[in-house]
mmCIF file of C-alpha atoms in Angstrom:
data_model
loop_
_atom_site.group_PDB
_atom_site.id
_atom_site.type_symbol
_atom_site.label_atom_id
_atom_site.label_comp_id
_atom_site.label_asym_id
_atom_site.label_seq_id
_atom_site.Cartn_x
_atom_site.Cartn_y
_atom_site.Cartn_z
ATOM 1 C CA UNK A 1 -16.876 3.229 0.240
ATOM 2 C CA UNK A 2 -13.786 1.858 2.014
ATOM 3 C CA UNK A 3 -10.397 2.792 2.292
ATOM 4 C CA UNK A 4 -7.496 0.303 2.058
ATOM 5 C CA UNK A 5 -4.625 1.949 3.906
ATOM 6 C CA UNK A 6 -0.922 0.886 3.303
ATOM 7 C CA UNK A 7 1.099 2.102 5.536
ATOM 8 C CA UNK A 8 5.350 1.170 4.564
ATOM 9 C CA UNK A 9 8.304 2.376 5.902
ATOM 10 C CA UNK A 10 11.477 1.369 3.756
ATOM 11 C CA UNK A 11 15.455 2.024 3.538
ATOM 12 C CA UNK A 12 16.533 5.231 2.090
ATOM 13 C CA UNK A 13 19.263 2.852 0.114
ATOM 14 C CA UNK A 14 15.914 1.395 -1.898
ATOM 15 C CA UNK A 15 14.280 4.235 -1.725
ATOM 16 C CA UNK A 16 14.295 5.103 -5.399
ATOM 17 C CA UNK A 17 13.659 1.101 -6.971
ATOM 18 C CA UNK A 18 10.773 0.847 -3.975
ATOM 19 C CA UNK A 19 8.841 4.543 -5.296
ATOM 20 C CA UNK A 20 9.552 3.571 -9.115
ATOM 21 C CA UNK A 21 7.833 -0.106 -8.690
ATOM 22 C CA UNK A 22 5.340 1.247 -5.963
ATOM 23 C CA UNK A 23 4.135 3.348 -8.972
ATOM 24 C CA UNK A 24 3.134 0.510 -10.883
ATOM 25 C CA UNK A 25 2.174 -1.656 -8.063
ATOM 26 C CA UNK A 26 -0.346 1.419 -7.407
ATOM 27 C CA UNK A 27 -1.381 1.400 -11.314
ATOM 28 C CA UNK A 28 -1.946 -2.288 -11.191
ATOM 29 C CA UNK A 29 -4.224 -1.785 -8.009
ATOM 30 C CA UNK A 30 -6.206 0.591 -9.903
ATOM 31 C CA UNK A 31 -7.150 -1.705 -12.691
ATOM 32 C CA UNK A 32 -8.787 -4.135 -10.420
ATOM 33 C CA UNK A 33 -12.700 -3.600 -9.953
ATOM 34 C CA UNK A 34 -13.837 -1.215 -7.147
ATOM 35 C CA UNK A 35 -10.425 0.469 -6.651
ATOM 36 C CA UNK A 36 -11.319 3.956 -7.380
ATOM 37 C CA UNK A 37 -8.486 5.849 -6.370
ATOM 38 C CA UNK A 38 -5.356 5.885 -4.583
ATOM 39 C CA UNK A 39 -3.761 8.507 -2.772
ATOM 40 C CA UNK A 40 0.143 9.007 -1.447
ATOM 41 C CA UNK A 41 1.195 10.604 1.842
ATOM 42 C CA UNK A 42 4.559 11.144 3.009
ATOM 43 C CA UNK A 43 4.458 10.102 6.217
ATOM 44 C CA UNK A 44 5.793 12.905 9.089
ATOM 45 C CA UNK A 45 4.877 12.154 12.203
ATOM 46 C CA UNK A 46 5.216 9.874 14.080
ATOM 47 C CA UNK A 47 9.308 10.406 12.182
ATOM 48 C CA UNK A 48 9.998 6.817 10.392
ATOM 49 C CA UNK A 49 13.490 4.913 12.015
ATOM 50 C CA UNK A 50 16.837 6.649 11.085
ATOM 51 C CA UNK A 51 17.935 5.935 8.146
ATOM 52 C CA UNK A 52 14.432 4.985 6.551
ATOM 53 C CA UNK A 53 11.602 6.792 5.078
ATOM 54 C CA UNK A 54 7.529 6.258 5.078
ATOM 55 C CA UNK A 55 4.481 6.157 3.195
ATOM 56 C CA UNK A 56 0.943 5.831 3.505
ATOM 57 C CA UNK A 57 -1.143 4.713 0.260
ATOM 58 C CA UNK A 58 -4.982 4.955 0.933
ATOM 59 C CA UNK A 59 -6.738 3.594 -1.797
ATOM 60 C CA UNK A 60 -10.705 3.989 -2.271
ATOM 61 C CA UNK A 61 -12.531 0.843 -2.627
ATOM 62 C CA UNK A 62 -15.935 0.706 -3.690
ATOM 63 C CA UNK A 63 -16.974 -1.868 -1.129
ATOM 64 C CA UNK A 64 -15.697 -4.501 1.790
ATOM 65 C CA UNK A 65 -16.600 -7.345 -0.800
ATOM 66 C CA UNK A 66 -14.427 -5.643 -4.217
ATOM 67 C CA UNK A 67 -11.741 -5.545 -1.556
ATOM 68 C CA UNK A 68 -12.226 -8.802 -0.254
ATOM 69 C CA UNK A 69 -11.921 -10.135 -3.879
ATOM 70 C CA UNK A 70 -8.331 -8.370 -4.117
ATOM 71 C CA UNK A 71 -7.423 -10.179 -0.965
ATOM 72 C CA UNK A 72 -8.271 -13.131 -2.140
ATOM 73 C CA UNK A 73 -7.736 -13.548 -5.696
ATOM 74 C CA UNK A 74 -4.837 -10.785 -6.398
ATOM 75 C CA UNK A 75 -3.001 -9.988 -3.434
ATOM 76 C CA UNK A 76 -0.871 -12.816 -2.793
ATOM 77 C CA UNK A 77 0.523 -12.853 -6.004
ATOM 78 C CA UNK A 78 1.132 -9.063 -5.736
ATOM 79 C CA UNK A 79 2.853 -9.207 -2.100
ATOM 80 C CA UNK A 80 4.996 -11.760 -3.408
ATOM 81 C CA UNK A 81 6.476 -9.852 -5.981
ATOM 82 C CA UNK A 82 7.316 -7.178 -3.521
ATOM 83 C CA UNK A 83 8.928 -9.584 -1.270
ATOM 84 C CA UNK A 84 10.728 -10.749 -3.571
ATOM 85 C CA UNK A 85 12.176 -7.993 -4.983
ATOM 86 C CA UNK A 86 12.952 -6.153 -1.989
ATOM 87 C CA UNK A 87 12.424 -8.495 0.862
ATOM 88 C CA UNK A 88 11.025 -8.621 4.507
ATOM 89 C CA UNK A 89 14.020 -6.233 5.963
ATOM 90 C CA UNK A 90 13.810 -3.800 3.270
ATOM 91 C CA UNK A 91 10.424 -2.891 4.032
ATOM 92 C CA UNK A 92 7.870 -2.791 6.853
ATOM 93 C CA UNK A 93 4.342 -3.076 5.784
ATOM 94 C CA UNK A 94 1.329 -2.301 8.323
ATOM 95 C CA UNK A 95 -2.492 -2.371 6.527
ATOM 96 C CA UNK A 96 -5.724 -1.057 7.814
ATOM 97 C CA UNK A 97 -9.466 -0.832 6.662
ATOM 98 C CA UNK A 98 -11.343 2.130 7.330
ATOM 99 C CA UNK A 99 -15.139 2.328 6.786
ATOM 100 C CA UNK A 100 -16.669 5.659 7.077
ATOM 101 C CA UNK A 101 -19.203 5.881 9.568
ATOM 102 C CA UNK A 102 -21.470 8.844 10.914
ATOM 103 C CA UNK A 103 -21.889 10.450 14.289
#
């Protein structure tokens, strides 16, 4: 298991359009294969800029290559449509990928 980890900070003035299509951006990631879950965190700390506010979406993948597929084959469409509706100002995207690991 991986986790995909989205973190965006966005302005407050798009806050609502950005949460209502980040719903069914989220849905949408969900029906691909090996996306198991997603979860939503407010972000806190570190406090996002004035004037802006943050989240973090982790979503469980069920492997590095089902996420590698969504990379390749799904994401660019999907980042474009976010782009384009709200633009490279309107909102800062940083993405990690976390495999768990034991002691």
């Amino acid at each position: 298991m991986v986790v995909y980890e989205v973190n965006l900070e966005f302005d407050v003035a798009i806050a609502a359009a950005y949460r209502e299509w980040l719903a069914a951006h989220i849905a949408e990631m969900l029906a691909l294969p090996g996306f198991k879950q997603a979860l939503v965190h407010e972000v806190v700390e570190p406090l996002p800029t004035a004037g802006r506010q943050g989240l973090c979406v982790r979503y469980q993948v069920e492997d590095l290559g089902a996420l590698e597929t969504y990379l390749r084959e799904h994401a660019p469409r999907m980042r474009a449509d976010g782009l384009q509706r709200f633009g490279e100002e309107g909102v800062r995207i940083r993405r990690r990928v976390l495999r768990h690991t034991a002691l």
